[in-house]
Coordinates of C-alpha atoms in Angstrom, one line a residue:
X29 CA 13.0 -14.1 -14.1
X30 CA 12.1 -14.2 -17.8
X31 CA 14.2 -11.0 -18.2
X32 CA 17.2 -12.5 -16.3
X33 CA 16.4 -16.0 -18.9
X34 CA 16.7 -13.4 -22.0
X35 CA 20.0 -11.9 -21.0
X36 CA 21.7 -15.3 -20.1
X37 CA 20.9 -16.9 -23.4
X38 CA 21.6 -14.0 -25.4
X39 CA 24.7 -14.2 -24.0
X40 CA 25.5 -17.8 -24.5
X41 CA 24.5 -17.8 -28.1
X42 CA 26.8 -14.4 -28.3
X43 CA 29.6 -16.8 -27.4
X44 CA 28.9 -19.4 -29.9
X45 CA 28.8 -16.9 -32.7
X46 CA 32.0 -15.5 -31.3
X47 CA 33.2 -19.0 -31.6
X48 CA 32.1 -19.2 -35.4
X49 CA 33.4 -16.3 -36.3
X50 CA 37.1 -16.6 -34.5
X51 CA 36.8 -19.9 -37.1
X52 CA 37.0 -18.0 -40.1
X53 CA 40.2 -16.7 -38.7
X54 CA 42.1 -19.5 -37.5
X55 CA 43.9 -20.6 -40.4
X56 CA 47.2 -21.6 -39.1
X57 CA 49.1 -23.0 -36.1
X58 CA 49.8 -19.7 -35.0
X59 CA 46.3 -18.1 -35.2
X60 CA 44.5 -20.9 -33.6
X61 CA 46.6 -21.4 -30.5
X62 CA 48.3 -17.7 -30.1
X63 CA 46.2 -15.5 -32.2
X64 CA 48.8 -14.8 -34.5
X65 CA 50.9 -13.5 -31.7
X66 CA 49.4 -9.8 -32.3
X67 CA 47.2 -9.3 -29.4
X68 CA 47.5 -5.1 -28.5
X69 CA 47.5 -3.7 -25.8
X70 CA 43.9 -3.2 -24.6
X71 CA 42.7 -6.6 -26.0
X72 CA 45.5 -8.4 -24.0
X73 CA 45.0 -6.4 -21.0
X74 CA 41.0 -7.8 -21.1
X75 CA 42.1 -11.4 -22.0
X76 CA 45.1 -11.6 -19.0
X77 CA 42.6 -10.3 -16.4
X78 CA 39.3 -13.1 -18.2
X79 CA 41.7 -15.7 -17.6
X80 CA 42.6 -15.5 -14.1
X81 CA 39.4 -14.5 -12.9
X82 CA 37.5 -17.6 -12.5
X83 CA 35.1 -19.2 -10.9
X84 CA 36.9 -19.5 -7.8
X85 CA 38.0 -15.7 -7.7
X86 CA 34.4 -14.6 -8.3
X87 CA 32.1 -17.2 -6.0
X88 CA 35.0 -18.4 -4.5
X89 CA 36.5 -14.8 -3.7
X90 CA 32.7 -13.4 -2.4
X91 CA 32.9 -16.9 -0.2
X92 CA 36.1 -15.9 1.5
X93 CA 34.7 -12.5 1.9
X94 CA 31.9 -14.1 4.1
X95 CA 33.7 -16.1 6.1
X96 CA 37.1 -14.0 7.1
X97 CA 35.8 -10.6 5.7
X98 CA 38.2 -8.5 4.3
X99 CA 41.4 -10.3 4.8
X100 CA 38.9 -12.9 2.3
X101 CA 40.8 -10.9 -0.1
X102 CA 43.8 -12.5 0.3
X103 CA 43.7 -15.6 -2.4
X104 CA 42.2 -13.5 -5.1
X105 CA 45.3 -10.2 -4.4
X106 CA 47.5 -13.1 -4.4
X107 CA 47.0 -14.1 -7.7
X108 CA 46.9 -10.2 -9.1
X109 CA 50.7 -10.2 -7.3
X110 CA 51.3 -13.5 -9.7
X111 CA 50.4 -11.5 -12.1
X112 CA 52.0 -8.7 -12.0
X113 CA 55.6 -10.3 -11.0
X114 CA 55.4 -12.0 -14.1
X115 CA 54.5 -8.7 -16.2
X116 CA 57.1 -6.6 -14.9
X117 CA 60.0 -8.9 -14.4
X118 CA 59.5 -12.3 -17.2
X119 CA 56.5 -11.7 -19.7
X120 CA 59.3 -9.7 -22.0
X121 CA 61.4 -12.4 -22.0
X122 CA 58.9 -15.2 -22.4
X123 CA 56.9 -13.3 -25.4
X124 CA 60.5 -13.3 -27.1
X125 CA 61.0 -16.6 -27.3
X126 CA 58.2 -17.0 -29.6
X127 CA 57.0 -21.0 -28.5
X128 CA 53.8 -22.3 -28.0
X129 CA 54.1 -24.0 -24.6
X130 CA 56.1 -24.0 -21.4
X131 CA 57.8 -27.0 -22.0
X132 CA 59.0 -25.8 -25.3
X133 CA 60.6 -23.1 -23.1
X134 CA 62.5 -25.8 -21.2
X135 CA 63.9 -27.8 -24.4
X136 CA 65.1 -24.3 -26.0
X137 CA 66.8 -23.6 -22.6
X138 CA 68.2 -27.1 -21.2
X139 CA 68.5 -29.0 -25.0
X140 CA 67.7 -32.5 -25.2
X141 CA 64.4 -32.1 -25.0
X142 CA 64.2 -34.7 -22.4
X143 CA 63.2 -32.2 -20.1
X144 CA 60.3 -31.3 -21.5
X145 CA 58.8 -35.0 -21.8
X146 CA 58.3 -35.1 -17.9
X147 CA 57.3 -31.3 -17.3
X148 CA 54.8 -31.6 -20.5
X149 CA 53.0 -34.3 -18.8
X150 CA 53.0 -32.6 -15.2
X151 CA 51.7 -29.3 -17.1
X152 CA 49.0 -31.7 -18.8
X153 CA 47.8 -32.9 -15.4
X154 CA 47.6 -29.7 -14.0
X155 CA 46.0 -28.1 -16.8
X156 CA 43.3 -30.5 -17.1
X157 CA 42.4 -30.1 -13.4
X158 CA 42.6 -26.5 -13.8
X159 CA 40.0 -27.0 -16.7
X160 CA 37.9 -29.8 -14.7
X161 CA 37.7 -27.1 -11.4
X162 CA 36.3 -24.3 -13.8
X163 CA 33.8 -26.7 -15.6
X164 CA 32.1 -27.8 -12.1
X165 CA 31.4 -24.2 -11.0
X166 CA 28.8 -24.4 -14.1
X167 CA 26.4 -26.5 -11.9
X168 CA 26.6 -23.6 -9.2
X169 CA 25.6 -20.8 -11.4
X170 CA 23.1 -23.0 -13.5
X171 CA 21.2 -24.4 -10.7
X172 CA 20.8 -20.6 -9.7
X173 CA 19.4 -19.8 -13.2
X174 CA 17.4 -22.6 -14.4
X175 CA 17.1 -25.2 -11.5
X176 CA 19.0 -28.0 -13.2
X177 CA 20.7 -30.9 -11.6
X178 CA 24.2 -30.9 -11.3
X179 CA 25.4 -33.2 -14.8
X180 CA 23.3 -31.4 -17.2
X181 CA 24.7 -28.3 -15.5
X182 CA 28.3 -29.5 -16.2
X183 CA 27.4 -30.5 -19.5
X184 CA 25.1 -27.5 -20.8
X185 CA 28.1 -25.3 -19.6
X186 CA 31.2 -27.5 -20.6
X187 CA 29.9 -28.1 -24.1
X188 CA 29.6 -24.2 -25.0
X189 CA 32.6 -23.7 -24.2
X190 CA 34.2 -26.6 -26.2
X191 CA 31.9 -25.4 -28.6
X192 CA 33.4 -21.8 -29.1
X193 CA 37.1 -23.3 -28.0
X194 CA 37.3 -26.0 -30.6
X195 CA 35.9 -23.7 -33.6
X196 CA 38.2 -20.7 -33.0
X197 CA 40.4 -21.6 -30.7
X198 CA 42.7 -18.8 -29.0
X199 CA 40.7 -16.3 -31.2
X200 CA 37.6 -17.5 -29.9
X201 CA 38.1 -17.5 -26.8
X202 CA 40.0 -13.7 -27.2
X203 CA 36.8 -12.1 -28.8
X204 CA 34.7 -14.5 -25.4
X205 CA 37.1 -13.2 -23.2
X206 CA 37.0 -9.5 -24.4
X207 CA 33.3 -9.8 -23.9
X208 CA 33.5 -11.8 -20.2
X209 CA 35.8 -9.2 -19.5
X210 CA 33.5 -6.2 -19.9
X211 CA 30.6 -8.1 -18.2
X212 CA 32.6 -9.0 -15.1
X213 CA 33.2 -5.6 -14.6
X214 CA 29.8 -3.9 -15.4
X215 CA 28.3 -6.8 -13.5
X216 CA 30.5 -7.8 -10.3
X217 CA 32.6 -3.9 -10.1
X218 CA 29.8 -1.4 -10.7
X219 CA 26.4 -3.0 -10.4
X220 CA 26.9 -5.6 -7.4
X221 CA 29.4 -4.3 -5.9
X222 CA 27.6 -0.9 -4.5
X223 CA 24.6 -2.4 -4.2
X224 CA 25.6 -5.1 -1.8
X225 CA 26.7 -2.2 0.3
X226 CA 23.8 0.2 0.1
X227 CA 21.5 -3.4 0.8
X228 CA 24.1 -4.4 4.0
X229 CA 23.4 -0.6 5.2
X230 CA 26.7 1.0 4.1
X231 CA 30.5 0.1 5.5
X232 CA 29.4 2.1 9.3
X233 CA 26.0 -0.6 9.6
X234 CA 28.7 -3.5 8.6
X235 CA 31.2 -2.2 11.3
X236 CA 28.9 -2.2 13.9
X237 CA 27.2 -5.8 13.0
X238 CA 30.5 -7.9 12.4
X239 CA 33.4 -8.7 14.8
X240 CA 36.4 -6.5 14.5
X241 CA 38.4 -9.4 12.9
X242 CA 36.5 -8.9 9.8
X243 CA 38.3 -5.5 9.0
X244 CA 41.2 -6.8 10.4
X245 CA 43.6 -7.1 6.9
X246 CA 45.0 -10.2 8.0
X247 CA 42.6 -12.2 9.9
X248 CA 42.7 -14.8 7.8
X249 CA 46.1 -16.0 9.2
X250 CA 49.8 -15.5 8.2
X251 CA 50.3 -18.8 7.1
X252 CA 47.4 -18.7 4.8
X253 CA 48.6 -15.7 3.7
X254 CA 52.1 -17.3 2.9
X255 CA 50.3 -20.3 1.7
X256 CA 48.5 -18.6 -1.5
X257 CA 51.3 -17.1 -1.8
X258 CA 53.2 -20.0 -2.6
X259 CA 50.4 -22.0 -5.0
X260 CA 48.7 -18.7 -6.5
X261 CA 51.5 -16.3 -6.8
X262 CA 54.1 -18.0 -8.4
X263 CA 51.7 -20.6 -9.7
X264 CA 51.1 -17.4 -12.3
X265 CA 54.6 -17.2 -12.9
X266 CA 54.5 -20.7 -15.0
X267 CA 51.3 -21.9 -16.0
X268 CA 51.2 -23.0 -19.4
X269 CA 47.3 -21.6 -19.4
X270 CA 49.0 -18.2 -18.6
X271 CA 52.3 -18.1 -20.4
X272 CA 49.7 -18.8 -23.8
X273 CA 48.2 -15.5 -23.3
X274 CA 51.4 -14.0 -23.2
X275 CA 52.8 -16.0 -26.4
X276 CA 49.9 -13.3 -27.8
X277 CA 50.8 -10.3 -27.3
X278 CA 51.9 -8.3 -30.4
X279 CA 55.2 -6.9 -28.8
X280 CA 57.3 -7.5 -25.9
X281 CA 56.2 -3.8 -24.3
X282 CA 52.7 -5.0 -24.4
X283 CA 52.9 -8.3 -22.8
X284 CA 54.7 -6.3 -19.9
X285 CA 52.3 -3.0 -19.5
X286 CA 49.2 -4.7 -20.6
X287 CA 49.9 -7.9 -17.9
X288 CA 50.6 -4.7 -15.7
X289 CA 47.2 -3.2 -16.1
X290 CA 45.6 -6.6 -15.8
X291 CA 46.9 -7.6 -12.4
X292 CA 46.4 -3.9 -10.9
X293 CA 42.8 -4.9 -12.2
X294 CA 42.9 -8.1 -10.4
X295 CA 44.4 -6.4 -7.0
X296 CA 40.8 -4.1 -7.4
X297 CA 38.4 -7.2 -8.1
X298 CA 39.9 -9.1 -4.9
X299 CA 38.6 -6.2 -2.8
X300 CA 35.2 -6.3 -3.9
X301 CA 35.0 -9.8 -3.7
X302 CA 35.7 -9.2 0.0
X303 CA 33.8 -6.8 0.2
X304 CA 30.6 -8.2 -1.2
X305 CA 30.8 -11.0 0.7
X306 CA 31.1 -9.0 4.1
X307 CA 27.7 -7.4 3.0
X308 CA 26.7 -11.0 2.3
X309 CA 27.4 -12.1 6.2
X310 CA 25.4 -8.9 7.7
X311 CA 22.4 -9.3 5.4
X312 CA 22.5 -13.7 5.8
X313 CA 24.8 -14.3 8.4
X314 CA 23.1 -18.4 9.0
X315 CA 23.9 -19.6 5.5
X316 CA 24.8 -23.3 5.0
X317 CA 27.9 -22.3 2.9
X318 CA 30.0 -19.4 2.6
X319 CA 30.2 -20.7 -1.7
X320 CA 26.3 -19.3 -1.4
X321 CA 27.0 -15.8 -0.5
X322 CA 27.2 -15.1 -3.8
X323 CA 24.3 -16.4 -5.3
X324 CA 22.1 -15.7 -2.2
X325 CA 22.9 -12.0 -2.6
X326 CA 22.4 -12.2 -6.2
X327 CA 19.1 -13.8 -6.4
X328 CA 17.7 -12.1 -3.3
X329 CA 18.9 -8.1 -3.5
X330 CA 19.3 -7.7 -7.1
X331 CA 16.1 -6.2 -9.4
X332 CA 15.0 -8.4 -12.5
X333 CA 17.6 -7.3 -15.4
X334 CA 20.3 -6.1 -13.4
X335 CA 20.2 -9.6 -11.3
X336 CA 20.8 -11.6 -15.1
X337 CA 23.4 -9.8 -16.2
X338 CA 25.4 -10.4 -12.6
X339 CA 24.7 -13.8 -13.1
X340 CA 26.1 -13.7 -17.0
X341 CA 29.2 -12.1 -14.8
X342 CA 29.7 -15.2 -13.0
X343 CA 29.2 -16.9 -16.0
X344 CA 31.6 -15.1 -17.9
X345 CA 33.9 -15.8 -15.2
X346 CA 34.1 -19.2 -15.1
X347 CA 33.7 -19.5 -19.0
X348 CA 37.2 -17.4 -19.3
X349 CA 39.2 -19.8 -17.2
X350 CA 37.7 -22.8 -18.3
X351 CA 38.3 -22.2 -22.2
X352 CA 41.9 -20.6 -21.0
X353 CA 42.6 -23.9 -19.5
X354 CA 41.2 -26.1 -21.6
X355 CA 43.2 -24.9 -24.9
X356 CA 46.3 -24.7 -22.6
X357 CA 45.6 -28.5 -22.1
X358 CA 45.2 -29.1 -25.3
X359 CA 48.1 -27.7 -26.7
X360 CA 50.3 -29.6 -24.4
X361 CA 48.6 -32.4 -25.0
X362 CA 48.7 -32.6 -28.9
X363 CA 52.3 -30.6 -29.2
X364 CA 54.5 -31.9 -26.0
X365 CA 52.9 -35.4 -25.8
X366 CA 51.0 -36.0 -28.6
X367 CA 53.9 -35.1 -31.3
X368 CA 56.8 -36.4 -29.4
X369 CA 55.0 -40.3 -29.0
X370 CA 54.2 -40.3 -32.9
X371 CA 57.9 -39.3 -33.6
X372 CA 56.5 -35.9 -35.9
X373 CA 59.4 -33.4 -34.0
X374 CA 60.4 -30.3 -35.3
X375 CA 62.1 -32.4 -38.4
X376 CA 58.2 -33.5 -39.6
X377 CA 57.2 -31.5 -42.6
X378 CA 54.5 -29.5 -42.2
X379 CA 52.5 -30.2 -45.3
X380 CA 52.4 -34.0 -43.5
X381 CA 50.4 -32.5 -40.9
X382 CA 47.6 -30.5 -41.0
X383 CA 48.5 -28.8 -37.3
X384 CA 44.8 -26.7 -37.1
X385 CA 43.2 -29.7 -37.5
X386 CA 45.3 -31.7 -35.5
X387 CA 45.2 -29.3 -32.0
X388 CA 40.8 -28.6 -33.2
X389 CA 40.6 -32.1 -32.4
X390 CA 42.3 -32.2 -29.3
X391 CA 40.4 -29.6 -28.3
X392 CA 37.5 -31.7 -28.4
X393 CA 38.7 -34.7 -26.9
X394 CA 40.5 -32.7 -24.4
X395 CA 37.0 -30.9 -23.8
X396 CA 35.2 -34.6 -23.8
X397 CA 37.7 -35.8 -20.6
X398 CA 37.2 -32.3 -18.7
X399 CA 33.5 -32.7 -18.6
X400 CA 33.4 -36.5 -17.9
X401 CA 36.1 -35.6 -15.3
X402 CA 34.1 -33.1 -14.0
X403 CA 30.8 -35.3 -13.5
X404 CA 33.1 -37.4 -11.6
X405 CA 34.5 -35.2 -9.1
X406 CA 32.5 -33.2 -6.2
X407 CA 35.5 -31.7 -4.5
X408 CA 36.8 -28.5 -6.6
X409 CA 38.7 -27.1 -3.4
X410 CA 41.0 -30.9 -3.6
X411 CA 41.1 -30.7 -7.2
X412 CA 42.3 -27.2 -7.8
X413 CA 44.9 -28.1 -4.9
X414 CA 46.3 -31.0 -6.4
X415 CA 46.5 -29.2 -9.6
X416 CA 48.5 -26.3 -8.4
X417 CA 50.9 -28.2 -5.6
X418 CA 52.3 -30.5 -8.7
X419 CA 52.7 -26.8 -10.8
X420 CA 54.3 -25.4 -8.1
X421 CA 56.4 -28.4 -6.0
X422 CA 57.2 -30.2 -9.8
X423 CA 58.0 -27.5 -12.2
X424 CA 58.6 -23.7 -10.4
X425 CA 62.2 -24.3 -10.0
X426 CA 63.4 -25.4 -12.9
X427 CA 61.3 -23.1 -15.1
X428 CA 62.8 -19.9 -13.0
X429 CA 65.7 -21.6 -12.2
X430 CA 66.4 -21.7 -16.2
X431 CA 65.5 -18.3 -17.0
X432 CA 67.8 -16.5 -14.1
X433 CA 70.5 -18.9 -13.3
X434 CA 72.5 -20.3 -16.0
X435 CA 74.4 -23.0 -14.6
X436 CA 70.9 -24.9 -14.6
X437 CA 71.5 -28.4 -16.2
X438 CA 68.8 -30.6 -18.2
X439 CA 69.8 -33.5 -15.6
X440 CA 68.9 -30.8 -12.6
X441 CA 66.0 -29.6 -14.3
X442 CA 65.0 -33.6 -14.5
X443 CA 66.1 -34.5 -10.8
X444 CA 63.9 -31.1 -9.7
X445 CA 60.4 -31.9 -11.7
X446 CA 61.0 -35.6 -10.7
X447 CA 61.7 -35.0 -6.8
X448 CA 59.5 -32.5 -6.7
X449 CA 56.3 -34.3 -7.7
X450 CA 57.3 -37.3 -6.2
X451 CA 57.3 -35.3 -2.8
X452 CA 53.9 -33.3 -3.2
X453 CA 52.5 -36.5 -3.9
X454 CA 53.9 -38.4 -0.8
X455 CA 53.6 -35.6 1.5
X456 CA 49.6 -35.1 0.4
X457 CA 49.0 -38.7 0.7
X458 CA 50.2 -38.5 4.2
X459 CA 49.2 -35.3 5.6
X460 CA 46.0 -34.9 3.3
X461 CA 45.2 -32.9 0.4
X462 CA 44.7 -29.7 1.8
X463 CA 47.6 -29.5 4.3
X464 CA 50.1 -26.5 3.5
X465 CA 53.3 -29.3 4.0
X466 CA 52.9 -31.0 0.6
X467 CA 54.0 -28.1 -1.3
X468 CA 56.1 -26.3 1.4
X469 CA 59.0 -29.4 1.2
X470 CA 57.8 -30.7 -2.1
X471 CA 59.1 -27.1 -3.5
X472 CA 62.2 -27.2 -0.8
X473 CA 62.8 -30.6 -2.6
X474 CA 62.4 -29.9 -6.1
X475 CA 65.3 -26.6 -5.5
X476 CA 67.7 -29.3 -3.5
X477 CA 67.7 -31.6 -6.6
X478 CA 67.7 -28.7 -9.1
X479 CA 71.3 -27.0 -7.6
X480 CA 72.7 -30.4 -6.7
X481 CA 72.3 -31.7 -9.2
X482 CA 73.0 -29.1 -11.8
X483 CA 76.4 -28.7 -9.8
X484 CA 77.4 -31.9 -10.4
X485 CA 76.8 -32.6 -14.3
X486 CA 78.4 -31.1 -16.7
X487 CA 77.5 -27.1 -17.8
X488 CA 74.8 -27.3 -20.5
X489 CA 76.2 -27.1 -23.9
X490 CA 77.8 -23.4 -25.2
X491 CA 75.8 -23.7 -28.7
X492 CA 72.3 -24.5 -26.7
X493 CA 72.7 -21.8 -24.1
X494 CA 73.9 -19.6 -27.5
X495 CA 70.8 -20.5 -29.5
X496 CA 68.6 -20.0 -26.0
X497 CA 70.1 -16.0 -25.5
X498 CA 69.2 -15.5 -28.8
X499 CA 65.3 -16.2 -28.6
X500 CA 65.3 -14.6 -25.7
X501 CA 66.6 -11.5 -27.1
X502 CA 63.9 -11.7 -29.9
X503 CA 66.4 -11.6 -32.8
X504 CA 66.1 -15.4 -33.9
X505 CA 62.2 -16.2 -36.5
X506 CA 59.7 -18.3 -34.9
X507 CA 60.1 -21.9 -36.6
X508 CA 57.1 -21.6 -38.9
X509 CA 55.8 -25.2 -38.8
X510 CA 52.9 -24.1 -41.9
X511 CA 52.4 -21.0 -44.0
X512 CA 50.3 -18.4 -42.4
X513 CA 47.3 -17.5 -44.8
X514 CA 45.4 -13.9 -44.3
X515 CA 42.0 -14.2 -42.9
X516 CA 39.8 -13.9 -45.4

């Protein structure tokens, strides 16, 4: 194993340095949390598909894979769908309006800015638990490596990536992600991937030792189907972890193609998730826990070398959704709550306000609360839920709702992230966390209030829905909030 040691830590101090180095170029608001907004094509491609490929598509995918087979597929395809529905049909639009968060978004469209109070907060929660769900996977992959309990697992992994996060931020955790990218797919695509199979006796031997239900595309149920449908699909469409990766992509054309290429990507890494853990079910069909496909196979089939850098793959994997997560926290945080309590505003000048600083530190504290959070919790199936049934049921509708229908009101948009949440939150207190209602009527809900209510109160005003077509066309300057100083 002392080969596998030397890759793994190699690798981790590769990401500090990455971190140090994204530092040097981080010198305004704009660098730090978007990159400068000039993200090309391939880099952005990389980034999009690091980002949604966590933890939970990686372990979590190979898991499914082992218990429904091939249908196992379903939650990771579902989120290259996401994806790719926001690529082709709303990543132009969004990368034109040149913000920094989603709620931003929502005080452009519906003025006021009273709508993007609530949704900030709701997008905070969520983010935070998306960030929280990433971090515990560390005591998975770390107990594998080094035998470590499960705290100083969370910790050793949360604080490298608050490390490289905090220094850098979204350049750091570009160059980390460029990186995680490439590893994931040298690691889980062309190294585990065919060797799983060649080790389970090739796809006739897997055939012949599984039921038929495990090539069966949809034996894992139509209304688990539907149901990541609902949270993973267009849970893509508006998180603020994702729209923040589009915010930094150099050109309209890019954040469309490039989000393209990632989520065909995605589509591709579902399958072999599946796929590797079918293998993992004929070569260890008594393990306790379908989560231990992956490492089984990993620790048991794989030669010394090849075995590390699989395991830097998972690594990489959860590292790339937990720093995407946590700076997308973060930023809501410090710019939608943060900013608005302490009365700074768009009026604040910015020399009053040294904004790098400002969302480094958040960063920090943001990264302190994941991993205490993280200690705390055992469930990261619950947590994840929770997290995405308030995206979905509290802010879906009127996030679409304003960027297709214009008759949307701020009061509708209110009434829909207000009913909404209320209603996922009910309806999982009394069916259970993991029930499919909460978010089925919590999102029925949250579309009632939005049309009703928007049908009732008077049209949004003509110069806000003016100033709104004209970011989304791309002709009106991003609102510079501090000069913008060439890395040096």
């Amino acid at each position: 194993m002392a080969v596998d040691y030397l890759v793994i830590v190699v690798y981790l101090a590769g990401m500090l340095a990455m971190g140090w180095w994204g530092m040097r170029r981080a010198r305004s608001k704009s660098e730090f949390l978007v990159a400068g907004r000039r993200l090309g094509p391939a880099m952005y491609s990389g980034t999009m598909a690091a980002i949604v490929l966590g933890g939970a598509s990686t372990i979590g995918g190979v898991g499914l894979g082992y218990r429904y087979g091939l249908s196992g597929a379903w939650m990771v395809f579902t989120i290259g769908l996401g994806l790719l529905a926001l690529s082709v049909f709303f990543s132009a639009r969004i990368a034109r309006l040149k913000v920094y968060t989603v709620s931003e978004m929502l005080d452009l469209r519906y003025g006021g800015g009273r709508a993007g109070v609530i949704s900030g907060v709701v997008m905070w929660a969520y983010t935070l638990m998306l960030a929280v769900t990433s971090t515990i996977a560390y005591a998975t992959i770390f107990d594998v490596l080094f035998d470590i309990n499960r705290t100083l697992a969370i910790v050793l992994g949360g604080s490298i990536v608050v490390a490289y996060s905090t220094l850098g931020g979204m350049w750091s955790i570009t160059l980390t992600d460029m990186v995680q990218f490439v590893v994931k797919t040298i690691g889980v695509l062309l190294l585990l991937l065919p060797i799983a199979v060649v080790k389970a006796g090739g796809f006739s031997e897997m055939k012949d030792r599984l039921p038929t239900d495990y090539f069966d595309p949809l034996g894992i149920g139509g209304e688990t189907i539907f149901t990541y449908v609902l949270i993973y699909t267009f849970g893509m469409l508006i998180g603020q972890d994702i729209w923040q990766r589009v915010f930094t992509a150099r050109s309209d054309r890019t954040a469309k193609w490039g989000g393209t290429v990632a989520g065909t990507y995605c589509l591709a890494y579902a399958l072999a998730g599946a796929v590797i853990g079918t293998a993992a079910r004929v070569l260890y069909p008594k393990l306790g826990s379908p989560d231990d496909a992956f490492a089984t196979i990993v620790k048991e089939e794989l030669p010394v070398g090849v075995r590390g850098l699989v395991l830097a793959a998972a690594l990489a994997a959860v590292m790339s959704t937990s720093s995407g997560a946590l700076i997308a926290c973060a930023t809501v945080a410090n710019n939608d709550i943060w900013s608005r309590l302490r009365g700074l505003g768009k009026a604040a000048p910015a020399e009053d306000h040294d904004e790098v600083r400002g969302n480094r530190a958040f960063i920090l504290l943001m990264g302190l609360a994941v991993i205490g959070t993280a200690i705390a919790i055992d469930n990261v199936v619950e947590a994840l839920t929770v997290a995405y049934n308030l995206l979905v049921g509290g802010l879906l509708v009127p996030i679409l709702g304003g960027l297709v229908w214009k008759r949307g009101t701020v009061y509708g948009a209110l009434a829909s992230v207000v009913v909404g949440g209320l209603a996922v939150i009910v309806l999982m207190a009394a069916h259970g966390i993991l029930a499919n209602e909460p978010v089925y009527y919590g999102l029925l809900a949250s579309l009632a209030a939005y049309l009703v209510v928007s049908l009732a109160t008077p049209a949004t005003d003509a110069a806000v829905l003016a100033a709104w077509r004209e970011r989304l066309s791309g002709r009106a300057p991003e609102l510079a909030s501090e000069p913008v100083t060439a890395p040096q």
